Coordinates of C-alpha atoms in Angstrom, one line a residue:
M272 CA 30.2 45.7 -85.5
G273 CA 28.7 45.8 -82.1
M274 CA 26.7 42.6 -82.7
L275 CA 29.9 40.8 -84.0
V276 CA 31.8 41.8 -80.9
L277 CA 28.9 40.6 -78.6
A278 CA 28.8 37.3 -80.5
E279 CA 32.5 36.8 -80.0
L280 CA 32.1 37.6 -76.3
V281 CA 29.3 35.0 -75.9
K282 CA 31.6 32.4 -77.4
R283 CA 34.1 32.8 -74.6
K284 CA 33.0 31.1 -71.4
L285 CA 34.7 33.5 -68.9
A286 CA 33.5 36.6 -70.8
L287 CA 30.0 35.1 -70.9
L288 CA 30.2 34.5 -67.2
G289 CA 31.2 38.2 -66.7
L290 CA 28.4 39.4 -68.9
I291 CA 25.9 37.3 -66.9
I292 CA 27.1 38.8 -63.6
I293 CA 27.0 42.3 -65.0
V294 CA 23.5 41.8 -66.4
I295 CA 22.2 40.4 -63.1
I296 CA 23.8 43.2 -61.0
A297 CA 22.8 46.0 -63.4
G298 CA 19.3 44.5 -63.7
S299 CA 18.8 44.4 -60.0
A300 CA 20.0 48.0 -59.7
L301 CA 17.8 49.3 -62.4
L302 CA 14.7 47.4 -61.1
A303 CA 15.4 48.0 -57.4
P304 CA 12.5 50.4 -56.9
W305 CA 10.1 47.6 -58.1
I306 CA 11.8 44.4 -56.9
A307 CA 13.5 45.4 -53.7
P308 CA 11.6 43.8 -50.8
Y309 CA 11.8 46.9 -48.6
D310 CA 12.7 50.6 -48.6
P311 CA 16.5 50.7 -48.1
Q312 CA 16.1 53.4 -45.5
N313 CA 13.2 51.7 -43.6
Q314 CA 14.3 50.8 -40.0
M315 CA 12.1 48.0 -39.0
F316 CA 11.4 46.9 -35.4
D317 CA 11.1 43.3 -36.5
G318 CA 14.4 43.7 -38.3
L319 CA 16.3 43.4 -34.9
T320 CA 16.5 40.6 -32.4
I321 CA 15.2 41.1 -28.8
E322 CA 18.7 42.0 -27.8
G323 CA 18.8 44.7 -30.5
A324 CA 21.2 42.8 -32.8
P325 CA 20.9 42.4 -36.6
M326 CA 18.7 39.6 -37.8
P327 CA 20.4 36.7 -39.6
P328 CA 19.3 35.7 -43.1
S329 CA 15.8 34.2 -43.1
M330 CA 12.7 33.8 -45.2
Q331 CA 11.6 37.3 -44.2
F332 CA 15.0 38.9 -44.7
L333 CA 16.8 36.9 -47.3
L334 CA 20.2 38.4 -46.6
G335 CA 19.5 39.5 -43.0
T336 CA 19.3 43.0 -41.7
D337 CA 21.9 45.6 -40.6
L338 CA 22.5 47.2 -37.2
L339 CA 19.6 49.6 -37.7
G340 CA 17.1 46.9 -38.8
R341 CA 17.3 47.7 -42.5
D342 CA 17.0 44.9 -45.1
L343 CA 20.5 44.2 -46.4
L344 CA 19.2 42.8 -49.8
S345 CA 17.3 46.0 -50.5
R346 CA 20.4 48.1 -49.5
L347 CA 22.6 46.0 -51.8
M348 CA 20.3 46.6 -54.7
Y349 CA 20.2 50.3 -54.2
G350 CA 23.9 50.3 -53.4
A351 CA 24.5 48.7 -56.8
Q352 CA 22.9 51.8 -58.4
T353 CA 25.6 53.9 -56.7
S354 CA 28.5 51.7 -57.6
L355 CA 27.4 51.4 -61.3
I356 CA 26.6 55.1 -61.7
I357 CA 30.0 56.1 -60.3
G358 CA 31.7 53.3 -62.2
V359 CA 30.2 54.4 -65.6
V360 CA 30.3 58.2 -65.0
A361 CA 33.7 58.4 -63.4
N362 CA 35.4 55.9 -65.8
G363 CA 33.7 57.4 -68.8
T364 CA 34.9 60.9 -67.8
A365 CA 38.4 59.6 -67.1
V366 CA 38.6 57.9 -70.5
M367 CA 37.4 61.0 -72.3
I368 CA 39.9 63.3 -70.5
G369 CA 42.7 60.8 -70.9
A370 CA 42.0 60.2 -74.6
L371 CA 41.8 63.9 -75.3
V372 CA 45.1 64.6 -73.6
G373 CA 46.8 61.6 -75.1
V374 CA 45.6 62.3 -78.7
I375 CA 46.5 66.0 -78.5
A376 CA 49.9 65.3 -77.0
G377 CA 50.7 62.5 -79.4
F378 CA 49.3 64.0 -82.6
F379 CA 50.5 67.6 -82.3
Q380 CA 53.7 66.8 -80.2
G381 CA 56.0 69.8 -79.8
W382 CA 55.7 72.0 -76.8
I383 CA 52.0 71.2 -76.4
G384 CA 52.7 67.5 -76.1
T385 CA 55.6 68.0 -73.8
I386 CA 53.6 70.1 -71.3
L387 CA 50.6 67.8 -71.4
M388 CA 52.7 64.7 -70.8
R389 CA 54.7 66.4 -68.0
V390 CA 51.5 67.2 -66.3
T391 CA 50.4 63.5 -66.8
D392 CA 53.7 62.3 -65.3
L393 CA 53.2 64.6 -62.3
M394 CA 49.8 63.3 -61.7
M395 CA 51.0 59.7 -62.0
A396 CA 53.7 60.4 -59.3
F397 CA 51.0 60.7 -56.7
P398 CA 49.4 57.5 -55.3
A399 CA 45.9 57.4 -56.7
L400 CA 44.2 56.4 -53.5
L401 CA 46.0 59.1 -51.4
L402 CA 45.2 61.7 -54.0
A403 CA 41.5 60.7 -54.2
I404 CA 41.3 60.9 -50.4
V405 CA 42.7 64.4 -50.4
L406 CA 40.4 65.6 -53.2
A407 CA 37.4 64.0 -51.5
A408 CA 38.2 65.6 -48.2
L409 CA 38.4 69.0 -49.8
F410 CA 34.9 68.8 -51.1
K411 CA 31.6 67.8 -49.5
P412 CA 31.3 64.1 -50.5
S413 CA 28.3 63.2 -52.7
L414 CA 27.7 60.7 -55.4
W415 CA 28.7 63.1 -58.2
I416 CA 31.6 64.7 -56.4
V417 CA 33.0 61.2 -55.7
A418 CA 32.6 60.3 -59.4
M419 CA 34.5 63.4 -60.5
V420 CA 37.3 62.8 -57.9
I421 CA 37.8 59.3 -59.1
A422 CA 37.8 60.6 -62.8
M423 CA 40.5 63.1 -61.9
V424 CA 42.9 60.4 -60.5
N425 CA 42.2 57.8 -63.2
W426 CA 42.6 59.6 -66.5
V427 CA 46.4 59.6 -66.4
Q428 CA 46.8 55.9 -67.3
V429 CA 44.5 56.3 -70.2
A430 CA 46.4 59.4 -71.4
R431 CA 49.7 57.6 -71.3
V432 CA 48.4 54.6 -73.3
I433 CA 46.6 56.7 -75.9
Y434 CA 49.7 59.0 -76.2
T435 CA 51.9 56.0 -76.9
E436 CA 49.5 54.6 -79.5
T437 CA 49.0 57.9 -81.2
R438 CA 52.8 58.5 -81.5
S439 CA 53.1 55.0 -83.0
L440 CA 50.3 55.6 -85.5
S441 CA 51.8 58.9 -86.5
E442 CA 54.9 57.0 -87.8
R443 CA 52.9 54.5 -89.8
E444 CA 53.2 54.5 -93.6
F445 CA 49.5 55.2 -94.3
I446 CA 49.7 58.3 -92.1
E447 CA 52.8 59.5 -93.8
A448 CA 51.2 58.9 -97.2
E449 CA 48.3 61.1 -96.1
W450 CA 50.7 63.9 -95.2
A451 CA 52.4 63.5 -98.5
I452 CA 49.3 64.0 -100.5
G453 CA 48.4 67.2 -98.5
A454 CA 45.6 65.8 -96.3
S455 CA 44.4 68.2 -93.6
R456 CA 45.1 67.6 -89.9
F457 CA 41.3 67.2 -89.4
R458 CA 41.1 64.5 -92.0
I459 CA 44.1 62.5 -90.7
L460 CA 43.0 62.8 -87.1
F461 CA 39.3 61.9 -87.5
K462 CA 39.4 59.6 -90.4
H463 CA 42.6 57.6 -89.7
M464 CA 43.8 58.1 -86.2
L465 CA 40.7 58.0 -84.0
P466 CA 39.2 54.9 -85.6
H467 CA 42.4 53.0 -84.8
L468 CA 42.3 54.3 -81.2
L469 CA 38.7 53.4 -80.6
S470 CA 39.3 49.8 -79.7
T471 CA 41.8 50.9 -77.0
M472 CA 39.3 53.4 -75.6
V473 CA 36.6 50.7 -75.4
V474 CA 38.9 48.2 -73.6
W475 CA 40.0 50.9 -71.1
A476 CA 36.4 52.0 -70.6
T477 CA 35.5 48.4 -69.7
L478 CA 38.5 47.5 -67.6
G479 CA 38.5 50.8 -65.8
I480 CA 35.0 50.3 -64.4
A481 CA 36.4 47.5 -62.2
T482 CA 39.1 49.8 -60.8
T483 CA 36.6 52.6 -60.3
V484 CA 34.1 50.4 -58.4
L485 CA 36.9 49.2 -56.1
L486 CA 38.2 52.8 -55.5
E487 CA 34.6 54.0 -54.8
A488 CA 34.1 51.2 -52.3
T489 CA 37.5 52.0 -50.7
L490 CA 36.6 55.7 -50.4
S491 CA 33.2 55.0 -48.9
Y492 CA 34.7 52.5 -46.5
L493 CA 37.2 55.2 -45.3
G494 CA 34.3 57.6 -44.8
V495 CA 35.2 60.1 -47.6
G496 CA 33.1 58.6 -50.3
V497 CA 29.3 58.5 -50.8
Q498 CA 27.8 59.5 -47.5
P499 CA 24.9 57.7 -45.6
P500 CA 22.0 57.4 -45.8
T501 CA 22.7 56.9 -49.6
P502 CA 23.6 53.2 -49.7
S503 CA 26.8 52.1 -51.4
W504 CA 28.6 48.8 -51.0
G505 CA 31.6 50.5 -49.4
N506 CA 29.6 52.4 -46.8
I507 CA 27.5 49.3 -46.0
I508 CA 30.7 47.6 -45.0
F509 CA 31.9 50.7 -43.1
E510 CA 28.6 51.0 -41.2
N511 CA 28.5 47.4 -40.1
Q512 CA 32.2 46.5 -39.6
T513 CA 31.8 46.5 -35.8
Y514 CA 29.5 43.5 -36.1
F515 CA 31.9 41.5 -38.2
T516 CA 32.3 38.8 -35.6
S517 CA 28.7 38.5 -34.5
A518 CA 27.0 39.3 -37.9
P519 CA 29.6 38.5 -40.5
W520 CA 27.1 38.5 -43.4
L521 CA 26.9 42.3 -43.1
V522 CA 30.5 42.6 -44.3
F523 CA 31.0 39.4 -46.2
I524 CA 28.0 39.7 -48.6
P525 CA 28.7 43.3 -49.8
G526 CA 32.4 42.4 -50.1
V527 CA 31.6 39.5 -52.3
A528 CA 29.3 41.8 -54.4
I529 CA 32.2 44.2 -54.9
I530 CA 34.6 41.4 -55.9
L531 CA 32.1 39.8 -58.3
L532 CA 31.4 43.1 -60.1
A533 CA 35.1 44.0 -60.4
L534 CA 35.9 40.4 -61.6
A535 CA 33.0 40.5 -64.2
F536 CA 34.2 43.8 -65.8
N537 CA 37.8 42.4 -65.8
L538 CA 36.7 39.2 -67.6
V539 CA 34.8 41.2 -70.2
G540 CA 37.6 43.7 -70.6
D541 CA 40.2 41.1 -71.1
A542 CA 38.0 39.4 -73.8
L543 CA 37.4 42.7 -75.5
R544 CA 41.2 43.3 -75.6
D545 CA 41.7 40.0 -77.4
I546 CA 38.8 40.5 -79.8
L547 CA 39.5 44.1 -80.8
D548 CA 43.3 43.7 -80.8
P549 CA 44.2 40.1 -81.6
T550 CA 48.0 40.9 -81.4
Q551 CA 47.6 41.2 -77.6
K552 CA 46.2 37.6 -77.3
G553 CA 48.1 35.7 -74.7
R554 CA 50.2 38.6 -73.5
H555 CA 48.3 39.4 -70.4

């Protein structure tokens, strides 16, 4: 199944482009300790001009240096680790929580479903970014805290979608036939419901990474995300924004990296939505 989906993805030019971008960024993040030109924390004397300004891109520093004389390329590679870890962990957690809430509420319904969906509606009433800022400010920001904060604000959309699909599946003829022959709740849920919901979870797990990466970058830029000296693409922009006019590469390059990674996951997620649920083709 997995190989068939991958083969379908490769056939689509935009999805293939997204996969290539993801592989390049993920590969540079995983191999950063071995291929990064410098230590991302190393403040080099020759990384600054005589006036103490950042060095522009050159043969020695391919993407230039930041205001402390640190190699920007090395910091981007290590920052990719942060973005990908938070993207995968936070979104994976959000999908699991949302799927659990949605399936329980849609399958069991009754007062359990009502309470769970009212809590979901209440969470959806708060702006996600504002809620994330408040939660991040309440705790000491770190990589894992930021991941959990993002998960806590992103699960509600997944819960709503899974709840709607679960309710729809519950009314299908094959589910009613299972009830009629006396099948157990366990059998219906795990043999018939969850396999039909898996494709939706996979699509949300892919598309959600793009949103998560953007939210992490926003939190780090606002100073309530991953804290220096741990590099992340958001705090790289935050640290160097004062040099935007004199050293624009310090803001432009990490900004492009964030956009490319988010775009790549969106391209792959859209393709997965078409492949795993052909009825959605052309509707987005």
